PDB file of C-alpha atoms in Angstrom:
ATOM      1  CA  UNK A   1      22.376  -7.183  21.209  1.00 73.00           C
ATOM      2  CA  UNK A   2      20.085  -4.349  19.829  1.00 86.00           C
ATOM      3  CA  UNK A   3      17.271  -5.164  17.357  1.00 97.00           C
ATOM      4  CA  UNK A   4      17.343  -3.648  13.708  1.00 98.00           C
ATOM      5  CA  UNK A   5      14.911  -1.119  14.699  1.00 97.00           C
ATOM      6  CA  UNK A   6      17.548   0.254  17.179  1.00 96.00           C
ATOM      7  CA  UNK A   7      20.407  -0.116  14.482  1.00 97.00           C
ATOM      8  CA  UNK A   8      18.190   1.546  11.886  1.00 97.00           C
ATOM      9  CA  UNK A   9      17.873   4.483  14.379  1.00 96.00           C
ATOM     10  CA  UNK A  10      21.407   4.897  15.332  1.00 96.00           C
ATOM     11  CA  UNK A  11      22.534   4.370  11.860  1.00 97.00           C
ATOM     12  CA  UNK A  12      20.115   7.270  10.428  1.00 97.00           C
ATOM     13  CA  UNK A  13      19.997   9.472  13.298  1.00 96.00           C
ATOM     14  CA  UNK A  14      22.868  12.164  11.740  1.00 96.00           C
ATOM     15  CA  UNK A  15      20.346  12.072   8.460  1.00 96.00           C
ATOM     16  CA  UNK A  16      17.263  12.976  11.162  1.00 95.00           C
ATOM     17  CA  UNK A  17      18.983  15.413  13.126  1.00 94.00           C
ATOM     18  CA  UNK A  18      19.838  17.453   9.332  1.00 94.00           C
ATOM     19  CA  UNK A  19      16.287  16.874   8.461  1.00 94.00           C
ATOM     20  CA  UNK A  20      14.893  18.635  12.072  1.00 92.00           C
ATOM     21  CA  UNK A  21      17.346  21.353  12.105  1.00 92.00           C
ATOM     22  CA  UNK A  22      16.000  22.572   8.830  1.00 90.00           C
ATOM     23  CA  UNK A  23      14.841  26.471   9.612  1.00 90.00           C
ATOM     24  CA  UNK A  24      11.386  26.215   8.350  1.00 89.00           C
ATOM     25  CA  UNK A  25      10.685  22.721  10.626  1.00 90.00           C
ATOM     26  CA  UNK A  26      12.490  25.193  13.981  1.00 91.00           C
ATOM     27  CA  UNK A  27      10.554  28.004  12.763  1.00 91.00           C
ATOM     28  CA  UNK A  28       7.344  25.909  12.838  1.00 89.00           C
ATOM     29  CA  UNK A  29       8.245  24.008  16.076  1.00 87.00           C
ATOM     30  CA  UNK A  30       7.808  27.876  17.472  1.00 88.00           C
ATOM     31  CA  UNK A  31       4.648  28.245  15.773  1.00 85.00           C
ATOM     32  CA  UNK A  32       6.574  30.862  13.454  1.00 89.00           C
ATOM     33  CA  UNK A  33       5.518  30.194  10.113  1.00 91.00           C
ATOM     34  CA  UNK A  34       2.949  32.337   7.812  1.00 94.00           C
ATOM     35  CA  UNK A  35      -0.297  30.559   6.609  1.00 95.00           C
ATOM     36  CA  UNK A  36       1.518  30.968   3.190  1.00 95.00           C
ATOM     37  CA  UNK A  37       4.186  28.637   4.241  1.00 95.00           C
ATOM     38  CA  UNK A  38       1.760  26.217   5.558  1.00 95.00           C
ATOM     39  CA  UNK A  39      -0.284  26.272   2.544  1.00 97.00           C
ATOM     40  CA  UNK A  40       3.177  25.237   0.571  1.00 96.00           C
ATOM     41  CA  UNK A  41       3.739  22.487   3.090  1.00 95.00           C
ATOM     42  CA  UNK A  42       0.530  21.182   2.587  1.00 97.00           C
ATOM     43  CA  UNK A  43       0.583  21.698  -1.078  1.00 98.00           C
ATOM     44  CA  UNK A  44       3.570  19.647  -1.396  1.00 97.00           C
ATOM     45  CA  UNK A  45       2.667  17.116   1.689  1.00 96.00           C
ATOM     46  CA  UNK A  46      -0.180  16.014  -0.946  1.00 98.00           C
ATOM     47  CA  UNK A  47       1.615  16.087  -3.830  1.00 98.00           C
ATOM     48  CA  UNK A  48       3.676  13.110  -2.021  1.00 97.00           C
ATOM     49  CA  UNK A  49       0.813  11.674  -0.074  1.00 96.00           C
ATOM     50  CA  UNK A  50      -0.945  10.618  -2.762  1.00 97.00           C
ATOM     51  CA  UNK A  51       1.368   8.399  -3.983  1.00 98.00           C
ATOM     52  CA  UNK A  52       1.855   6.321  -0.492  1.00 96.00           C
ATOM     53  CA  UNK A  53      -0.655   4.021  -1.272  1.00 97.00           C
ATOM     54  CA  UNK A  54       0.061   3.545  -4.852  1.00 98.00           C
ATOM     55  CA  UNK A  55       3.676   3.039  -3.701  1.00 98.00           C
ATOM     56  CA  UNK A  56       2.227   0.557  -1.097  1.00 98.00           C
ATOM     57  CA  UNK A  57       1.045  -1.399  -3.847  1.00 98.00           C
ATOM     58  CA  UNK A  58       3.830  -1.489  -5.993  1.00 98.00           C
ATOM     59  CA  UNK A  59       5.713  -2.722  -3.154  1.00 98.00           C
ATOM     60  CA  UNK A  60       3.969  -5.463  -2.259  1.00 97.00           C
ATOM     61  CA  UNK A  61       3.579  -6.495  -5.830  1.00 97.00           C
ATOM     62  CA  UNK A  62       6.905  -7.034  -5.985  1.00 97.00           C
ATOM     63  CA  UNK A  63       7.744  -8.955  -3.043  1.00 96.00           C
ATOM     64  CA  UNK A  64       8.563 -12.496  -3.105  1.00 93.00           C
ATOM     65  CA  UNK A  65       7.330 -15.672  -1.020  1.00 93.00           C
ATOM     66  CA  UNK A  66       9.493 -15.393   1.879  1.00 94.00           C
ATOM     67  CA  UNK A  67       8.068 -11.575   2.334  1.00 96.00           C
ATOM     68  CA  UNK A  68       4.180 -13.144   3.136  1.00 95.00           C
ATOM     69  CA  UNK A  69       3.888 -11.670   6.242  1.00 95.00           C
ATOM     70  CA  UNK A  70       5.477  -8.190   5.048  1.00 96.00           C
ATOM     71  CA  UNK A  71       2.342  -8.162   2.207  1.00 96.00           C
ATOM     72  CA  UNK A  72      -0.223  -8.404   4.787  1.00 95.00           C
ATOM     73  CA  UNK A  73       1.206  -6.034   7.246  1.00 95.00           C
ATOM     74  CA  UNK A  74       1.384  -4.026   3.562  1.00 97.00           C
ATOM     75  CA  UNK A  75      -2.342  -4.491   2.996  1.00 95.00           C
ATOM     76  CA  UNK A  76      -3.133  -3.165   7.082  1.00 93.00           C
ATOM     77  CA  UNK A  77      -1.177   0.298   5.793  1.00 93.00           C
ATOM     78  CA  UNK A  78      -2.766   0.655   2.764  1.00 95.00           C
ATOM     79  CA  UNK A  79      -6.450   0.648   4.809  1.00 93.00           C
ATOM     80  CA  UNK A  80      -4.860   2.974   7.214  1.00 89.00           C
ATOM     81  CA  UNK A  81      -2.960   5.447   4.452  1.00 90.00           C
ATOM     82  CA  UNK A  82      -6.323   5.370   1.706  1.00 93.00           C
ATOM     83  CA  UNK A  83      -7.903   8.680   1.292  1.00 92.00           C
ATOM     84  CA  UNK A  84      -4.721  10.972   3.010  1.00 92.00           C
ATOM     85  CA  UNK A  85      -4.413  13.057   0.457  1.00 96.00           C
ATOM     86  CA  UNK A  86      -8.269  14.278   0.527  1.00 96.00           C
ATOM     87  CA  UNK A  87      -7.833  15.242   4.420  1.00 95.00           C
ATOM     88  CA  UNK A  88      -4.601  17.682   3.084  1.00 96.00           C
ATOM     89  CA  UNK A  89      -7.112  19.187   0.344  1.00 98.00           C
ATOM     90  CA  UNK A  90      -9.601  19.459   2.859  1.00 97.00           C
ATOM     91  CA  UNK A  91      -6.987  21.367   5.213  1.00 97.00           C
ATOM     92  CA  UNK A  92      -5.750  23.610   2.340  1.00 98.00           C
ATOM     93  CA  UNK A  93      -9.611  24.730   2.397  1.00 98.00           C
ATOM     94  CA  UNK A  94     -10.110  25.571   5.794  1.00 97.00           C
ATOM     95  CA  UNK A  95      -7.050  27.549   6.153  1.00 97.00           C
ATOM     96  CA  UNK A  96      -8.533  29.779   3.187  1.00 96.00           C
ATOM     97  CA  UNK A  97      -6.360  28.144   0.224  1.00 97.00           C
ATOM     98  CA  UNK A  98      -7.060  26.521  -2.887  1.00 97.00           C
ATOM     99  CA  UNK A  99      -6.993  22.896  -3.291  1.00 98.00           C
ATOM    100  CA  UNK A 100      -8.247  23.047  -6.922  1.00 97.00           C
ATOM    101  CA  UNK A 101      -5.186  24.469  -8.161  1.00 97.00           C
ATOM    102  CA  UNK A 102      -3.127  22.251  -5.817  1.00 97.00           C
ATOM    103  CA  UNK A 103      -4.711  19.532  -7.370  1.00 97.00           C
ATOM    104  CA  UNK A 104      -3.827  20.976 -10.683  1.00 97.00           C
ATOM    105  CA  UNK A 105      -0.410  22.381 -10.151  1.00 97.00           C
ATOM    106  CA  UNK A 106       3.338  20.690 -10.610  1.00 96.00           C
ATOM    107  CA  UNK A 107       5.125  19.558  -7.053  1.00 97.00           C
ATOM    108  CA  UNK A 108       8.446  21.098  -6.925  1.00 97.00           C
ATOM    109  CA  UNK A 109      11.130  19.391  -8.125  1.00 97.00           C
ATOM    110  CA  UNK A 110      12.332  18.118  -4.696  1.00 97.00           C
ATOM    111  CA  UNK A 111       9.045  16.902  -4.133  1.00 98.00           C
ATOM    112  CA  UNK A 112       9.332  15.101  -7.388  1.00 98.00           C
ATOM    113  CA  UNK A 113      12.531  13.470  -6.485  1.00 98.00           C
ATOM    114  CA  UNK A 114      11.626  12.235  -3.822  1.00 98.00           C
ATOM    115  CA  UNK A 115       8.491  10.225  -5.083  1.00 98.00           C
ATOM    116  CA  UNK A 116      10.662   9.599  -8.041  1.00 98.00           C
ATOM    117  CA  UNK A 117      13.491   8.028  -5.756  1.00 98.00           C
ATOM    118  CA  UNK A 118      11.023   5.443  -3.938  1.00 98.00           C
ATOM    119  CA  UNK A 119       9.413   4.407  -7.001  1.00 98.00           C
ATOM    120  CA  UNK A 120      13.202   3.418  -8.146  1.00 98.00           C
ATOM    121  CA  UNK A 121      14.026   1.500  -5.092  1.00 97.00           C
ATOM    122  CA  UNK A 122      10.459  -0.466  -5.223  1.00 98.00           C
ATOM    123  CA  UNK A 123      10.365  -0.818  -9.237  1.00 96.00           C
ATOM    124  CA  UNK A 124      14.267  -1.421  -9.628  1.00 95.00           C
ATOM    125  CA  UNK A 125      16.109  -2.183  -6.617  1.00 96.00           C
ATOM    126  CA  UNK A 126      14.891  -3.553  -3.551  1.00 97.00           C
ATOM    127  CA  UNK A 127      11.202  -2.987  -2.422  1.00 98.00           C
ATOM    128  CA  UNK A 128      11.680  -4.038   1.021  1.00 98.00           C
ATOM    129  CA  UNK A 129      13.662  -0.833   1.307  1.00 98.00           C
ATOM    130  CA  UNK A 130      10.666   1.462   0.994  1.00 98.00           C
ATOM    131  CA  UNK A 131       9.937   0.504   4.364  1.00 97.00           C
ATOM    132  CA  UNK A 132      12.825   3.022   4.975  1.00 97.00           C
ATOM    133  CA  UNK A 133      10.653   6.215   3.883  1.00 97.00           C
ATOM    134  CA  UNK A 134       7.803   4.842   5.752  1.00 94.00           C
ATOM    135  CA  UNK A 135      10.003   5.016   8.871  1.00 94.00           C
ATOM    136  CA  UNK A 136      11.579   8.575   7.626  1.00 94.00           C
ATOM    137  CA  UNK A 137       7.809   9.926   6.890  1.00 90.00           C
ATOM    138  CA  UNK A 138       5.952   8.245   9.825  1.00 85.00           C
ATOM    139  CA  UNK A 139       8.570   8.795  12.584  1.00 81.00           C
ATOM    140  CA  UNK A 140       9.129  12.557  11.859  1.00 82.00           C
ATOM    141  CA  UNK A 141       5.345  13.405  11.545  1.00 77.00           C
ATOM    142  CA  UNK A 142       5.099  10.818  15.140  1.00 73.00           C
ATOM    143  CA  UNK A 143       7.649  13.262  16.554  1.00 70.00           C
ATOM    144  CA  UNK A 144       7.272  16.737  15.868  1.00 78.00           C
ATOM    145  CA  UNK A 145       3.333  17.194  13.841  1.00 79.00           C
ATOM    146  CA  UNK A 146       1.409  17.245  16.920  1.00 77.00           C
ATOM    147  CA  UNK A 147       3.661  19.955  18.266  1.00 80.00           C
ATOM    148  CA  UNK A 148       3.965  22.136  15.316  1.00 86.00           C
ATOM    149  CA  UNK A 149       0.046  21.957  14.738  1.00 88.00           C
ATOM    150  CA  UNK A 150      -0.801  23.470  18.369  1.00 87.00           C
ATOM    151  CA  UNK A 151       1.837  26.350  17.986  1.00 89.00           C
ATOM    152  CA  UNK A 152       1.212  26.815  13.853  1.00 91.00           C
ATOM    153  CA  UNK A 153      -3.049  26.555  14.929  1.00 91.00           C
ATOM    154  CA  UNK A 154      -1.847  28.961  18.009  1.00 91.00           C
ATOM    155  CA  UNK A 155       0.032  31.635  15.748  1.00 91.00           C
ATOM    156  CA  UNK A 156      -1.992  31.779  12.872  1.00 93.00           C
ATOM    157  CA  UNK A 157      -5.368  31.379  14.440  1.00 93.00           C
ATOM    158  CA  UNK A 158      -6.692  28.610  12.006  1.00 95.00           C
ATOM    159  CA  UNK A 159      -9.687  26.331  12.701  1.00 95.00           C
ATOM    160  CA  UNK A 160      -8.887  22.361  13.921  1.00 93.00           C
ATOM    161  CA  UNK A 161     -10.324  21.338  10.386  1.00 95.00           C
ATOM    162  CA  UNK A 162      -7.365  23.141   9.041  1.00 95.00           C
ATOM    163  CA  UNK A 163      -5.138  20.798  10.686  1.00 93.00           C
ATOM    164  CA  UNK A 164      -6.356  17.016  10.381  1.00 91.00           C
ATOM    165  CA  UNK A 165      -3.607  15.751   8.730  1.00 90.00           C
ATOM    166  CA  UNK A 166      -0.713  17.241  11.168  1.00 88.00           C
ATOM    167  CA  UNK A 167      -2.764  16.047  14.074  1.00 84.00           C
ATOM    168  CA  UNK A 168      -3.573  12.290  12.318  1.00 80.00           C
ATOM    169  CA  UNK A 169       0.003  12.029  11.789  1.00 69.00           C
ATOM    170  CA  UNK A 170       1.002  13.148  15.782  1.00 61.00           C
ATOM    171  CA  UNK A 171       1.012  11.637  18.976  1.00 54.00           C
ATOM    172  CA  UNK A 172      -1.994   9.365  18.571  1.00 51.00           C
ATOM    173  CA  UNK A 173       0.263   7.814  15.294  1.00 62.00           C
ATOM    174  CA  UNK A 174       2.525   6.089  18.051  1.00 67.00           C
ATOM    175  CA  UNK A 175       0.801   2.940  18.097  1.00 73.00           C
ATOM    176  CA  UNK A 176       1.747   2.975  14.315  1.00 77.00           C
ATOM    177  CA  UNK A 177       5.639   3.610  14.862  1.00 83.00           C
ATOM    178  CA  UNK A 178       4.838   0.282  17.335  1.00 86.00           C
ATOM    179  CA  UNK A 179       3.823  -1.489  14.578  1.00 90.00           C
ATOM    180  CA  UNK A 180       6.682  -0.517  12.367  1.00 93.00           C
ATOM    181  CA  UNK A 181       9.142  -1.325  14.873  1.00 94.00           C
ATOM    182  CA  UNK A 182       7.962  -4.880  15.565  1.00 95.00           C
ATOM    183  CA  UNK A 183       7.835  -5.434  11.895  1.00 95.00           C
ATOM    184  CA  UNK A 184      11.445  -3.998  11.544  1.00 97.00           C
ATOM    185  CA  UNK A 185      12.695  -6.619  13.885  1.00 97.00           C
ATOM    186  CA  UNK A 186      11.073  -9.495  11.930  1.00 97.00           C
ATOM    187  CA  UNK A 187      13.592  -8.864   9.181  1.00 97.00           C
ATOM    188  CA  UNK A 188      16.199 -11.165   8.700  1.00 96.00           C
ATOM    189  CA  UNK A 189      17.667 -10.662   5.442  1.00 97.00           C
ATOM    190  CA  UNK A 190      21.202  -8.419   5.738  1.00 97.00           C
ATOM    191  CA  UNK A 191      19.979  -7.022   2.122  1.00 97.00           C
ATOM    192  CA  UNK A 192      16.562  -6.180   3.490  1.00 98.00           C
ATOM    193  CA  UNK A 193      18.229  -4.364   6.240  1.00 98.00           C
ATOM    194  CA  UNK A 194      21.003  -2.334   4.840  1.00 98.00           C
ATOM    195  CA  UNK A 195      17.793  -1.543   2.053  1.00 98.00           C
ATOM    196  CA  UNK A 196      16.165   0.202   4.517  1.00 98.00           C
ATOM    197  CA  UNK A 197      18.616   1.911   5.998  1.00 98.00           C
ATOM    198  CA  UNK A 198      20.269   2.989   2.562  1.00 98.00           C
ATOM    199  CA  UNK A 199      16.366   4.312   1.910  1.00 98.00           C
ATOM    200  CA  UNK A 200      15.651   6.073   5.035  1.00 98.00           C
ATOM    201  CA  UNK A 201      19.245   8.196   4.690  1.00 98.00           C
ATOM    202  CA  UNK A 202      18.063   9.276   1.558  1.00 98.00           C
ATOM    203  CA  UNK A 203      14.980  10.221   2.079  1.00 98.00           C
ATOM    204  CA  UNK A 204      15.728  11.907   4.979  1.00 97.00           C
ATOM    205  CA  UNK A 205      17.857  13.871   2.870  1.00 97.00           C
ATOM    206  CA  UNK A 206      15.001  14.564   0.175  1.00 97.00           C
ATOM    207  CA  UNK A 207      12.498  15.391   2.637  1.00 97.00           C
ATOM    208  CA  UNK A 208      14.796  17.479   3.838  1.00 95.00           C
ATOM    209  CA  UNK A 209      15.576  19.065   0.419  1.00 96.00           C
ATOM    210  CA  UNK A 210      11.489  19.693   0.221  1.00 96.00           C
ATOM    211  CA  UNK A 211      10.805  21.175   3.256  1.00 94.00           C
ATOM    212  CA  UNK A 212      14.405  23.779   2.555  1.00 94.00           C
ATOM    213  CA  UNK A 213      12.407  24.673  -1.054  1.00 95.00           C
ATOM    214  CA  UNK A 214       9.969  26.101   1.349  1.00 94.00           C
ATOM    215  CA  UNK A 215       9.050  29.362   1.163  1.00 91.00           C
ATOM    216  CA  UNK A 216      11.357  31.521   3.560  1.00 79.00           C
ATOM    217  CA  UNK A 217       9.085  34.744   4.066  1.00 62.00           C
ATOM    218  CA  UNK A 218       6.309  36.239   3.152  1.00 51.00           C
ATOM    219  CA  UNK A 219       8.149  38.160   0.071  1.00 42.00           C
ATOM    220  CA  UNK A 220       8.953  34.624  -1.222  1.00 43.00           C
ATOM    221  CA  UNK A 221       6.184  33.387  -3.882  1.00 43.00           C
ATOM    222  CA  UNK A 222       7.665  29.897  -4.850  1.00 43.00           C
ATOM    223  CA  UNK A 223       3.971  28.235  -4.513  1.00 46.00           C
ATOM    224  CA  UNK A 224       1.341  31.209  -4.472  1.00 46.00           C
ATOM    225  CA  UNK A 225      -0.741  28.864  -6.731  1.00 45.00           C
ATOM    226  CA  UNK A 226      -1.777  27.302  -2.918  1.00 49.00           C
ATOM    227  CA  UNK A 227      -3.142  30.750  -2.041  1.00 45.00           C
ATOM    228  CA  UNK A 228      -7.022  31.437  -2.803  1.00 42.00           C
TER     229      UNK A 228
END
């Protein structure tokens, strides 16, 4: 009998593979991106970072009793998550951008729906199924940031400080997809479950949305308020 993690896998994994076949996410897997599109990744990665731990918290505000154990694994990613969105500032600097006017500019609008979409499953539906964006956010990066960093770093010729955030969120994140898997497996409710799974399609699909609002080349301008 497979455990939840392995059903939330299989039943997401046509919402994944949409989500990696994006052309910006191959292009960057080849180290083929311009610093300009990197600057608009990070640009939008921290205009959704920011609100993990927030999120976090509303999510374990809201959970019930039974859900003990689920508020103090909570309270463990909220320590690990605080203080993210600094690193992706700090990254936007070193690879010649400016994080003031990231700080100060509006997240596209797929950006915005997909905050906008977890905040509605934690505030008004169920918050157990946030747990399905962690996995969405946290698996991807687990799976393809460490690889993209060398070949972006490789291509563009950018410093390591221009990269912390890729390379937290990489291969040395697997004992953090551990976590999240035994965790997984200690649900029990078949709400809970289909919660997460219902979340994790979706926001594959909205991260997905995000990362195709990219810009395309160098001729497209859709966030040159990253660029110094």
């Amino acid at each position: 009998m497979s455990s939840f993690f392995q059903t939330l896998q299989f039943s997401t994994e046509k919402s994944r593979q949409q989500l990696i076949q994006s052309v910006i996410i191959q292009d960057a897997l080849r180290g083929e991106v311009t610093r300009g599109q990197y600057l608009a990744f990070l640009g939008q990665a921290y205009h959704h970072v920011r609100h993990t731990v927030p999120l976090l918290m509303a999510c374990g505000s809201r959970l019930g009793p039974s859900h003990e154990w689920l508020k103090l694994a909570i309270t463990e990613y909220i320590e690990e998550e605080y203080g993210h969105e600094q690193w992706i500032l700090n990254d936007i600097a070193a690879a010649g951008g400016n994080p003031t006017a990231v700080k100060a500019s509006k997240p596209h609008i797929t950006t915005q729906a997909m905050v906008a979409y977890a905040y509605h499953q934690v505030d008004r539906k169920n918050p157990v199924g946030f747990f399905g964006m962690v996995h969405v956010l946290e698996g991807t990066s687990t799976a393809l940031a460490t690889l993209a960093a060398e070949k972006i770093q490789t291509n563009l010729a950018l410093p390591d400080s221009a990269f912390s955030y890729l390379t937290s969120h990489g291969s040395l994140d697997l004992e953090h997809v551990k976590f999240f898997e035994t965790l997984m497996n200690q649900l029990t409710s078949p709400e809970d479950k289909q919660a997460v799974i219902d979340t994790a399609d979706a926001v594959y699909h909205l991260y997905g949305e995000m990362f195709r609002a990219l810009p395309q080349s160098n001729s497209d301008a859709l966030f040159d308020e990253v660029a110094a």
